[in-house]
CSV table of C-alpha atoms in Angstrom, one decimal:
chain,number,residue,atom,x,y,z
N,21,UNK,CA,-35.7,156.5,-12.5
N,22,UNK,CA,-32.2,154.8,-12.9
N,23,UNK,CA,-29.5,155.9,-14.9
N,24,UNK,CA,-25.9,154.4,-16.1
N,25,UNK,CA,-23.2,156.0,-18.2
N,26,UNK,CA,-23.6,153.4,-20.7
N,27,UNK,CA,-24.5,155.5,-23.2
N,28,UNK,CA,-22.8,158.4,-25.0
N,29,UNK,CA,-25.6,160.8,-24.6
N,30,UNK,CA,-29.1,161.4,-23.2
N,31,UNK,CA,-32.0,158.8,-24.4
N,32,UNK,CA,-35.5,160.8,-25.4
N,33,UNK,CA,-36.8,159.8,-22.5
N,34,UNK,CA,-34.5,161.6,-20.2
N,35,UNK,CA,-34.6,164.3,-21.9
N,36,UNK,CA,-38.0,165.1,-21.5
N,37,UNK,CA,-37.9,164.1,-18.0
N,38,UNK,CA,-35.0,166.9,-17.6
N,39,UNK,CA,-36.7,169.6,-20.0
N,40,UNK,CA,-39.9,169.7,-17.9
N,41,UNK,CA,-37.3,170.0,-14.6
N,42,UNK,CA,-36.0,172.8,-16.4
N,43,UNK,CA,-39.3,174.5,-14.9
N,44,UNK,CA,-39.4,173.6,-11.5
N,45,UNK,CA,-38.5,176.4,-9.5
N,46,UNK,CA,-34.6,176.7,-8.5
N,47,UNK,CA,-33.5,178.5,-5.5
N,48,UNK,CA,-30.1,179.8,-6.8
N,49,UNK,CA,-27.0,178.8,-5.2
N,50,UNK,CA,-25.6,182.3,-4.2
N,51,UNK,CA,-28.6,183.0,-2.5
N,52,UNK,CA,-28.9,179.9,-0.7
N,53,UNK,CA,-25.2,180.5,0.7
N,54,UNK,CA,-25.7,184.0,2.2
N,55,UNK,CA,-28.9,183.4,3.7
N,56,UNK,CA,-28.4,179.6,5.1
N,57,UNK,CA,-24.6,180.1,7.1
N,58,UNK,CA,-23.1,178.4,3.5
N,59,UNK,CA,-21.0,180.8,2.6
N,60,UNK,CA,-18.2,183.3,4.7
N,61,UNK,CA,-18.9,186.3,3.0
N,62,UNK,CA,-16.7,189.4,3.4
N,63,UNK,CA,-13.3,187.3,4.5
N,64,UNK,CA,-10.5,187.8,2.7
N,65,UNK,CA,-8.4,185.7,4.0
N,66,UNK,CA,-6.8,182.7,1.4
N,67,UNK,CA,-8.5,180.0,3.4
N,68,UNK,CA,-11.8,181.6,3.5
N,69,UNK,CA,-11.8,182.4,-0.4
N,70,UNK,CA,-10.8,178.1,-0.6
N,71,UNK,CA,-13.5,177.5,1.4
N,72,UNK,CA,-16.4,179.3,-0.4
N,73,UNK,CA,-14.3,177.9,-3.7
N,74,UNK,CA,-15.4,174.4,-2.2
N,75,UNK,CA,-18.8,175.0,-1.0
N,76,UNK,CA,-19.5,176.5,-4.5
N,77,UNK,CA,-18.6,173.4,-6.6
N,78,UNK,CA,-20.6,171.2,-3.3
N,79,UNK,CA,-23.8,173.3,-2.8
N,80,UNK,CA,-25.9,172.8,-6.0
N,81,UNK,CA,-29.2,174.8,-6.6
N,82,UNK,CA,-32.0,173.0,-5.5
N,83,UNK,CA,-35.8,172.8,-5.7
N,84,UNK,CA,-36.9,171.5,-2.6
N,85,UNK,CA,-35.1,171.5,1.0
N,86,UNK,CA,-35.7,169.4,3.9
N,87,UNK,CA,-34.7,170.0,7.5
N,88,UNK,CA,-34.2,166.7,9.4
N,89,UNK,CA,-35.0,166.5,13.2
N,90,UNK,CA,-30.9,166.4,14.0
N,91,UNK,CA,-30.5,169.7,12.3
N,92,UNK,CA,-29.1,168.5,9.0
N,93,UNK,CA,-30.9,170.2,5.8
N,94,UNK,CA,-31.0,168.0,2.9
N,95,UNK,CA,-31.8,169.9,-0.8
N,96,UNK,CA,-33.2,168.0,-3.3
N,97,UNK,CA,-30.9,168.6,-6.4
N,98,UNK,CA,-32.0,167.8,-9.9
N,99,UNK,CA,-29.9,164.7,-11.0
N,100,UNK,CA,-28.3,166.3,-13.7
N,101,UNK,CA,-27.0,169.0,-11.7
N,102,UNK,CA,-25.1,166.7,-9.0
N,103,UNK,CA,-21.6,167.5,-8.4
N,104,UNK,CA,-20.1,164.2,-10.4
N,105,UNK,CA,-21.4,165.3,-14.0
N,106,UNK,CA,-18.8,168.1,-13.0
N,107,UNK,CA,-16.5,166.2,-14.2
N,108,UNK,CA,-16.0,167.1,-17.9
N,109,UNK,CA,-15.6,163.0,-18.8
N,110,UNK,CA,-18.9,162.4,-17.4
N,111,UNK,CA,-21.0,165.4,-19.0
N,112,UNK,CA,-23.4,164.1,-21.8
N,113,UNK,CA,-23.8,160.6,-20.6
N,114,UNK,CA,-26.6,160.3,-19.0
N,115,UNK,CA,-29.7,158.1,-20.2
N,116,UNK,CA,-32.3,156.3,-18.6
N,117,UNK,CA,-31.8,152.6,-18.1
N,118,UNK,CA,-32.4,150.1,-15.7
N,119,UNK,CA,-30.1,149.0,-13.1
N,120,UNK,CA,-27.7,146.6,-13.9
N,121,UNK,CA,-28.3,142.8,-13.5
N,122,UNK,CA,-28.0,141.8,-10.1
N,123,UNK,CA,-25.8,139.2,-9.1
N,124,UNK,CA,-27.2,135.9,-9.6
N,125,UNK,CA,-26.8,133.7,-6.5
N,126,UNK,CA,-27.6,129.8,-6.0
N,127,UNK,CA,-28.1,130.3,-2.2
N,128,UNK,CA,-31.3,132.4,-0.6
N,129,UNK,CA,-29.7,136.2,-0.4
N,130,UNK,CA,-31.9,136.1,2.6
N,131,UNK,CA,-34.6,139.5,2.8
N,132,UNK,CA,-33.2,142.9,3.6
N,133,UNK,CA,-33.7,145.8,5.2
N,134,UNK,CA,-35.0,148.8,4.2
N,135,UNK,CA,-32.5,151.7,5.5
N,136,UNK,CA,-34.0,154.4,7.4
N,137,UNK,CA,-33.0,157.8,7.8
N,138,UNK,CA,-33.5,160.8,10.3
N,139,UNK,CA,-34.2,163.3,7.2
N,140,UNK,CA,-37.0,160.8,6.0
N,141,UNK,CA,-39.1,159.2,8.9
N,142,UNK,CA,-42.2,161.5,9.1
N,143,UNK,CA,-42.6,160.8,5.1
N,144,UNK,CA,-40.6,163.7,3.8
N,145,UNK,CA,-39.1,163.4,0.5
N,146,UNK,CA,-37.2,164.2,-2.6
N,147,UNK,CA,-39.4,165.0,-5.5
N,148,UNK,CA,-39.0,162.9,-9.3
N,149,UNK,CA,-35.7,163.7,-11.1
N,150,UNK,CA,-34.4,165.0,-7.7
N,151,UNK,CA,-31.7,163.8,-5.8
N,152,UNK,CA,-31.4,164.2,-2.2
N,153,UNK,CA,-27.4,166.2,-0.7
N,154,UNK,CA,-26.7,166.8,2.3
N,155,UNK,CA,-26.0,170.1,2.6
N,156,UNK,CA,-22.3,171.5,3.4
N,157,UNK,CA,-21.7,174.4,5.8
N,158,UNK,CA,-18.8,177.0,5.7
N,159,UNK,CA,-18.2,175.7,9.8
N,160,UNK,CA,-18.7,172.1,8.6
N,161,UNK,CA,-15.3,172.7,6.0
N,162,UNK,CA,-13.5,175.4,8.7
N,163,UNK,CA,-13.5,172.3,11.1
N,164,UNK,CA,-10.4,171.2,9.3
N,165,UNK,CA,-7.0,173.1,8.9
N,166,UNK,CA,-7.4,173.9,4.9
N,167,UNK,CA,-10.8,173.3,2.3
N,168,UNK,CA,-8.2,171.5,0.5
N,169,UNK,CA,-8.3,168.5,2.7
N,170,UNK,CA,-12.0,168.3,3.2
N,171,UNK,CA,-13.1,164.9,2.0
N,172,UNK,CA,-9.7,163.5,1.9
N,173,UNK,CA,-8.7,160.9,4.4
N,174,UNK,CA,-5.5,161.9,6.5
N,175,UNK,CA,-2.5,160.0,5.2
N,176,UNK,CA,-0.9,159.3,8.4
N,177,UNK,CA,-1.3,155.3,8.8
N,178,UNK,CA,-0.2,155.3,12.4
N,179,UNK,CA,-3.5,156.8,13.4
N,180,UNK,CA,-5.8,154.3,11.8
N,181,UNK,CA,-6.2,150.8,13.5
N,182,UNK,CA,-8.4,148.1,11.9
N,183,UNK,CA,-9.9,144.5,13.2
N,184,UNK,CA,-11.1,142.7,10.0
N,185,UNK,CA,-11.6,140.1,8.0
N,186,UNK,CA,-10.0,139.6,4.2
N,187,UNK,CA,-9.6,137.5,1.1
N,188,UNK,CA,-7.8,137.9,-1.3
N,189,UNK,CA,-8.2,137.0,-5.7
N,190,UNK,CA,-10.0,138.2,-8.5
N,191,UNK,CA,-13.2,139.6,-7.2
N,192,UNK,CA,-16.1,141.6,-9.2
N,193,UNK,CA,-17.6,142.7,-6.2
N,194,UNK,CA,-18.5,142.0,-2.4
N,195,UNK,CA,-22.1,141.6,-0.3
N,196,UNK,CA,-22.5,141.8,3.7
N,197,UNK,CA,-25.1,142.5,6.2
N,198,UNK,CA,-23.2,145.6,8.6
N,199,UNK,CA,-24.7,145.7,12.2
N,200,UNK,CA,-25.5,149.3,12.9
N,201,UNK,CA,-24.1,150.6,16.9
N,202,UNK,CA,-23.4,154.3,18.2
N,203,UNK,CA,-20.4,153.8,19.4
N,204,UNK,CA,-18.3,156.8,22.1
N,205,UNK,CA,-16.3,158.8,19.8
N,206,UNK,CA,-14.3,161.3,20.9
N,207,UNK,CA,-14.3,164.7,19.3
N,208,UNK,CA,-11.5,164.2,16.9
N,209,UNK,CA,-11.7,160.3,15.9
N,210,UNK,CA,-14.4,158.4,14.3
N,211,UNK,CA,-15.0,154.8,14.3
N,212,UNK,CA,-16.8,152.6,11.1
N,213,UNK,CA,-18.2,149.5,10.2
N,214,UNK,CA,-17.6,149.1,6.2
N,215,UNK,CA,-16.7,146.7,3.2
N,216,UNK,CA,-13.6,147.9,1.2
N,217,UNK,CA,-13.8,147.0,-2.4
N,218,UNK,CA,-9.5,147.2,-3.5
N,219,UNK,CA,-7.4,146.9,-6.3
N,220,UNK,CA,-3.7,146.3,-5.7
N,221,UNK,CA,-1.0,146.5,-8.4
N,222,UNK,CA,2.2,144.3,-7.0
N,223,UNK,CA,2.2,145.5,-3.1
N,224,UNK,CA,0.6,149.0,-3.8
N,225,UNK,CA,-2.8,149.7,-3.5
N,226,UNK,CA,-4.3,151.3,-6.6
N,227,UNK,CA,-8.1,151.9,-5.8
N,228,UNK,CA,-10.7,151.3,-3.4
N,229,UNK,CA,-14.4,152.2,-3.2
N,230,UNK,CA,-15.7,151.9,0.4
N,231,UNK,CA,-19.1,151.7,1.7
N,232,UNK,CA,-20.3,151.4,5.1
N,233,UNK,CA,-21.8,153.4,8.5
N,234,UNK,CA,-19.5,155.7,10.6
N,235,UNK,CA,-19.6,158.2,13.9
N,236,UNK,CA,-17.7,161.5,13.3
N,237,UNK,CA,-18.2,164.1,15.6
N,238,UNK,CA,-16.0,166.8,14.2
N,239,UNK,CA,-18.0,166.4,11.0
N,240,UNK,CA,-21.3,165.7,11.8
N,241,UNK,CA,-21.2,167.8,15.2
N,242,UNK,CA,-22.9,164.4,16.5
N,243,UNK,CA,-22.7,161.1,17.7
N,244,UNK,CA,-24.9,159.7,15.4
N,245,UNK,CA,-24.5,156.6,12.7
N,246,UNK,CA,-24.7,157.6,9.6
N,247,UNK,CA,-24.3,156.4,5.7
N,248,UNK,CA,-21.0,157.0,4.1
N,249,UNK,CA,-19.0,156.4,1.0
N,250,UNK,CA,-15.5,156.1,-0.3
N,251,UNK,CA,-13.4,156.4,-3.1
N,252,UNK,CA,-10.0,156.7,-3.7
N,253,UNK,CA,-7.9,156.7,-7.2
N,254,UNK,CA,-4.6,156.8,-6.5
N,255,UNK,CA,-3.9,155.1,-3.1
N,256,UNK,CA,-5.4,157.4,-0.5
N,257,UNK,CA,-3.2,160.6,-2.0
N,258,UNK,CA,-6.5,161.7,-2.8
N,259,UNK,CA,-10.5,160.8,-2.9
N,260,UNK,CA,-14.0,161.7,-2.0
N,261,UNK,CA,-16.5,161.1,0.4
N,262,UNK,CA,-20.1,161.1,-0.3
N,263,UNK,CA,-20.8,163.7,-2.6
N,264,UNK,CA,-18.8,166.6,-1.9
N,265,UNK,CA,-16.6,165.9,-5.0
N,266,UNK,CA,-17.0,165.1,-8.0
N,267,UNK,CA,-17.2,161.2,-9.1
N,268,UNK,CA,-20.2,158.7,-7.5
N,269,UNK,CA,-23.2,159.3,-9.6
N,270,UNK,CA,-26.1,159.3,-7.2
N,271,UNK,CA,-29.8,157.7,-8.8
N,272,UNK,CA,-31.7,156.8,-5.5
N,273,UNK,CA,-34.6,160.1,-4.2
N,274,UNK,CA,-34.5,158.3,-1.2
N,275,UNK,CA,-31.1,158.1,-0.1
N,276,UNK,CA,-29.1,161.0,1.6
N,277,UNK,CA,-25.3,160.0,1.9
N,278,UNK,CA,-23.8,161.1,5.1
N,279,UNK,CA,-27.4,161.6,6.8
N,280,UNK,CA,-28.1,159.6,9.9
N,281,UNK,CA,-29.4,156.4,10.0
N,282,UNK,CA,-32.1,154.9,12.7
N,283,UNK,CA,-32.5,152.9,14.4
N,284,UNK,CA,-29.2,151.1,16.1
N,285,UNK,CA,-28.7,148.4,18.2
N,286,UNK,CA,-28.6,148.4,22.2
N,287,UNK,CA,-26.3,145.9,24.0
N,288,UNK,CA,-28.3,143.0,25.2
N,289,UNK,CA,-31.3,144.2,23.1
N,290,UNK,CA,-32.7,144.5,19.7
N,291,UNK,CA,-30.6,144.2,17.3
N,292,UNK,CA,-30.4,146.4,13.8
N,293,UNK,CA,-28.2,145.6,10.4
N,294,UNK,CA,-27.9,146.9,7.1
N,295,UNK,CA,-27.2,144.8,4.1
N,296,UNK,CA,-24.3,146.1,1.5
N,297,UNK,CA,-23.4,145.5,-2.0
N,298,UNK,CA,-21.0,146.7,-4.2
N,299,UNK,CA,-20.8,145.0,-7.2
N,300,UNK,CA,-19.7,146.2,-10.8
N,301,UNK,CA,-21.9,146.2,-14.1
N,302,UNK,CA,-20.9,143.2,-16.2
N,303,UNK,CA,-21.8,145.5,-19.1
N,304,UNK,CA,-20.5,148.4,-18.7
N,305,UNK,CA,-18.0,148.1,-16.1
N,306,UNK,CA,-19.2,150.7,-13.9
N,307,UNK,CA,-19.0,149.6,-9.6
N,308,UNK,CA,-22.8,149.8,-8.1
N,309,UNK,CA,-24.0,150.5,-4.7
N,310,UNK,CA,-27.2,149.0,-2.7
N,311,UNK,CA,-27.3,149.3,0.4
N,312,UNK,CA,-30.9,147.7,1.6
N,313,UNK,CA,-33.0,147.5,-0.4
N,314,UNK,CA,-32.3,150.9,-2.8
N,315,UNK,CA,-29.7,150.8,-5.4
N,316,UNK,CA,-28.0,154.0,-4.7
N,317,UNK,CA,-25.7,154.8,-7.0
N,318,UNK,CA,-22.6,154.0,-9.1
N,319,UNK,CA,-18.9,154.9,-9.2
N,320,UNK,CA,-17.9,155.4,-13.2
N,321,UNK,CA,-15.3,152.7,-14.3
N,322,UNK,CA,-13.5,155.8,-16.0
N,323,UNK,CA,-12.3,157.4,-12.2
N,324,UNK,CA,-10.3,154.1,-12.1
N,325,UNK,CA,-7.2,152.1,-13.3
N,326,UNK,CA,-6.9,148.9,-11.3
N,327,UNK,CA,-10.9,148.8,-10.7
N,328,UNK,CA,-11.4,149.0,-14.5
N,329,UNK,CA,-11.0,145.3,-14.2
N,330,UNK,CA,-11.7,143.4,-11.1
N,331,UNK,CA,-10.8,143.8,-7.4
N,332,UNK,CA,-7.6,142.2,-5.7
N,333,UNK,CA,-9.0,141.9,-2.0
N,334,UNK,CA,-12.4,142.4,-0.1
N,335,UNK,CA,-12.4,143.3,3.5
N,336,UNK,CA,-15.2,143.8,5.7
N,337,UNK,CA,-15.0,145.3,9.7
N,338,UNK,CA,-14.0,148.3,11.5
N,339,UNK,CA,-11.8,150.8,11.7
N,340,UNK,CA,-10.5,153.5,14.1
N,341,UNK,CA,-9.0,156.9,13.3
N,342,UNK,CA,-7.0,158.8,16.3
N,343,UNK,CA,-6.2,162.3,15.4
N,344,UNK,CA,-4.3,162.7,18.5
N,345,UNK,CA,-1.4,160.1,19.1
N,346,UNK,CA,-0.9,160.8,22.9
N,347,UNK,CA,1.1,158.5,25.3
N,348,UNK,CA,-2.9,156.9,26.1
N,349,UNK,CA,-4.2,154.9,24.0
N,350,UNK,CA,-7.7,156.9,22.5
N,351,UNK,CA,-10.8,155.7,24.3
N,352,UNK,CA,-12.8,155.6,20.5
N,353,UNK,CA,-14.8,152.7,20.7
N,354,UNK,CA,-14.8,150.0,17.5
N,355,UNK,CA,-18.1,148.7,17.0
N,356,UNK,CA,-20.3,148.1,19.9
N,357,UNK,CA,-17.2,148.8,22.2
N,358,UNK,CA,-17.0,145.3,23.3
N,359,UNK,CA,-14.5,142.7,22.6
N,360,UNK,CA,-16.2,140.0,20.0
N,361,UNK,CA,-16.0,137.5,23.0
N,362,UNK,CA,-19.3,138.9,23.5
N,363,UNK,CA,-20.8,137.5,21.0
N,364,UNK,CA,-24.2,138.2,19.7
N,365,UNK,CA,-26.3,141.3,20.9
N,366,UNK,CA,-22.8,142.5,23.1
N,367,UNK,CA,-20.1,142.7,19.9
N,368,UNK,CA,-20.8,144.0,16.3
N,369,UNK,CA,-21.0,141.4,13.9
N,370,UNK,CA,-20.9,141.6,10.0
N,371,UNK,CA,-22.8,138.8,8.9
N,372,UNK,CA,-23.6,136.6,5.3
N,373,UNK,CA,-19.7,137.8,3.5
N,374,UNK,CA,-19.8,137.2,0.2
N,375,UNK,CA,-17.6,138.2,-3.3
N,376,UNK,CA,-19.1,138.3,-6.6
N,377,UNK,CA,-16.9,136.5,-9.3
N,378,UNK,CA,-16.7,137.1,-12.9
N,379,UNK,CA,-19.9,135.1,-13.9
N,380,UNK,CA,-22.1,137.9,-11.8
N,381,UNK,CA,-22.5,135.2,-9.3
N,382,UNK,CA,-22.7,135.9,-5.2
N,383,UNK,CA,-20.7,133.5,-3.3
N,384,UNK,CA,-19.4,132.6,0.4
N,385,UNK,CA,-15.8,134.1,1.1
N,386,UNK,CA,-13.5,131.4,1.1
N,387,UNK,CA,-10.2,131.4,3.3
N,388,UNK,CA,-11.0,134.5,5.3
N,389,UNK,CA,-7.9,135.8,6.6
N,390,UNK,CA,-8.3,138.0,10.4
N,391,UNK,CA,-6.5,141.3,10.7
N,392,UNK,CA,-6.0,143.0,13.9
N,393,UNK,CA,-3.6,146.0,14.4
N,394,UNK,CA,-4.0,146.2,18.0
N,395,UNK,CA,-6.1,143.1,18.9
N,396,UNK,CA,-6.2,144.3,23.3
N,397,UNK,CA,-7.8,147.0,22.2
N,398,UNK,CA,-9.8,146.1,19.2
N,399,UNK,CA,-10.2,142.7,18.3
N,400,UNK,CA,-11.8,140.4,15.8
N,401,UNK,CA,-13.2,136.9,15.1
N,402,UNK,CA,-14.9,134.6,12.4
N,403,UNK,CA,-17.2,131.8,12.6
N,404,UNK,CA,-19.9,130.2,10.1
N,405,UNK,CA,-23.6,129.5,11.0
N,406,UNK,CA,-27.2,128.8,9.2
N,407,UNK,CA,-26.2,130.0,5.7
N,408,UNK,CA,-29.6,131.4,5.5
N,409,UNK,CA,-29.2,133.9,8.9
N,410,UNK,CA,-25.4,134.2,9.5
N,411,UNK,CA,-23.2,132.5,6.7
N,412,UNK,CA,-19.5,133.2,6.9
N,413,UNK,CA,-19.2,135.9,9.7
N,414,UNK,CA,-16.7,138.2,11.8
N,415,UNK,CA,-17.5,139.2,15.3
N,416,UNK,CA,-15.5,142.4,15.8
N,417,UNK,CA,-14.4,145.7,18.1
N,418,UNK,CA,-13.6,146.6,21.6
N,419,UNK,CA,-13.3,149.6,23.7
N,420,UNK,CA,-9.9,151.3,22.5
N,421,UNK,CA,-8.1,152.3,25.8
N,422,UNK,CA,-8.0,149.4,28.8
N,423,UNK,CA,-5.8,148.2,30.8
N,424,UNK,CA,-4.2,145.5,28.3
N,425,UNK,CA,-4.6,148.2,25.8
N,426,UNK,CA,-2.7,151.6,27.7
């Protein structure tokens, strides 16, 4: 099943396909909480009461749950009950439809990858009508100083550092094949590969959607890759990840956002990527996600103001966040943790970048501009190669901390 909010209200079809949901058993919510370390029951302090607030509007009742081999548990929540159609703007608009038109491209798109997860290897699954969350523990939100900033990104610029590539126009969306790594992280950083979809409005930045693969310890409690997503409508005051807010409408059984992803490359070795597009609905205006070979998902056109038209700048690499600005540079490694010097198989790559223009049509990025904020300790490059394998490409990363980089 695939659905938009094109419509104004639910088509026959999806109806029935909900009504007979209706009778699927439901394990309810405040059960699940109590029993499964969810909840912090019996504290009265104001932070505990915000946090069970937050994990009641996350945690949705669920038919089916899943325990993945790295200790995450992934429910399978029926679509209708995902946290976006929380959102009073959004209730009443789902139907059943087909995905929107991809774009239309006079160069071979090349094949991609299906994207594999931990939760999913051994042939688990989400049943019809489901979609699969993963779920969101009371220590997972008590990592952080209040609930209130769970999700949010930390507004202090000077601990972010970025080596990527950018262009700048009128864009309706953006395509690139991410190499996945495991990068060191240290315990209060994380380090991503992404594409940022943006829309400025003079010099400010209005909106961005983000998609991509990160390693955050202090949220994951691991050192894994995994899946993540980004949205922001107001500049980075605010915004979501994933699903633990309300706003990206999830449609893909198969997909858990935030859940690890296997396999990842090995320096020297095999190497792994993952092909992502965003790209938004010529119809209804809405901003799609596929990431592979599965259309994920969709971010309504009605969470935006500058994205309710067309995107200002694409950028595709990595980025860095240091919680801790100490007189040491952090040792958080970008990428593969190797200068792009490297080259293949030693630095990450992002490979084949393309925009989407107003005709629905993929094209090669033109006058790619490089962005470094630190390039001794992360760095970046761009070449072009067999438009079929590599396209317009960045080589990017490094290892953080060195001896150019103190």
């Amino acid at each position: 099943m695939q659905f938009s909010c094109c419509h104004e209200t639910p088509s026959i079809v999806s109806f029935v396909v909900l009504v007979s949901l209706l009778f699927t058993p439901i394990i309810s919510s405040n059960d699940f909480r109590e029993k499964n370390g969810t909840s912090i029951a019996g504290n009265k302090s104001k932070n505990m009461k915000l946090i069970n607030a937050q994990l009641r509007k996350i945690n949705k009742p669920f038919v089916k749950s899943i325990k993945s081999s790295d200790g995450d548990i992934i429910d399978c929540v029926l679509f209708h009950l995902q946290p976006a159609f929380d959102l009073p703007e959004l209730r009443g608009k789902i139907s059943l439809i087909q995905v929107p038109e991809l774009p239309k491209t006079h160069a071979k798109a090349g094949t991609n990858s299906e994207i594999k997860q931990l939760w999913n290897l051994k042939g688990e699954s989400c049943p019809n009508g489901t979609i699969p969350i993963k779920r969101t523990s009371a220590n997972d939100i008590s990592i952080f100083k209040s609930a209130k900033k769970y999700s949010r990104k930390d507004l202090v610029s000077a601990n972010y550092e970025h080596a990527t590539g950018y262009v700048q126009g009128e864009f309706y969306g953006a395509n690139a094949i991410l190499n996945v790594w495991k990068p060191y992280v240290t315990s209060n950083d994380f380090s991503r590969s992404q594409i940022w979809v943006l829309s400025y409005v003079g010099a400010n930045l209005a909106n961005s959607v983000e998609a991509g693969w990160q390693v955050y310890i202090n949220e994951n409690k691991d050192s894994r890759p995994r899946l993540f997503i980004f949205w922001t409508a107001d500049g980075y005051q605010s915004g979501c990840y994933n699903l633990v807010c309300s706003g990206f409408v999830q449609t893909s059984q198969k997909i858990s956002l935030g859940s690890a992803i296997d396999p990842v490359s090995t320096y020297n070795g095999q190497q792994f990527g993952l092909a992502f597009m965003i790209w938004k609905d010529p119809k209804c205006g809405d901003w799609w996600l596929k990431v592979g070979t599965e259309v994920i998902g969709y971010w309504p056109n009605s969470l935006f103001t500058g994205l309710r038209g067309n995107a200002t700048t694409i950028e595709y690499g990595g980025e860095v966040y240091s919680h801790d600005l100490a007189d040491n540079h952090t040792t958080t490694q970008m990428g593969s943790g190797h200068f792009p010097d490297e080259d293949f198989k030693k630095a990450a790559f992002v490979r084949k970048l393309a925009v989407i223009d107003q005709h629905n049509e993929l094209k090669p990025v033109s006058n790619l501009n490089l962005f470094a904020t630190r390039p001794n300790c992360y760095g970046v490059k761009k070449g072009r190669g067999n438009s079929d394998i590599w396209g317009d490409y960045i080589f990017f990363g490094g290892p953080g901390y060195n001896p150019d980089c103190p």
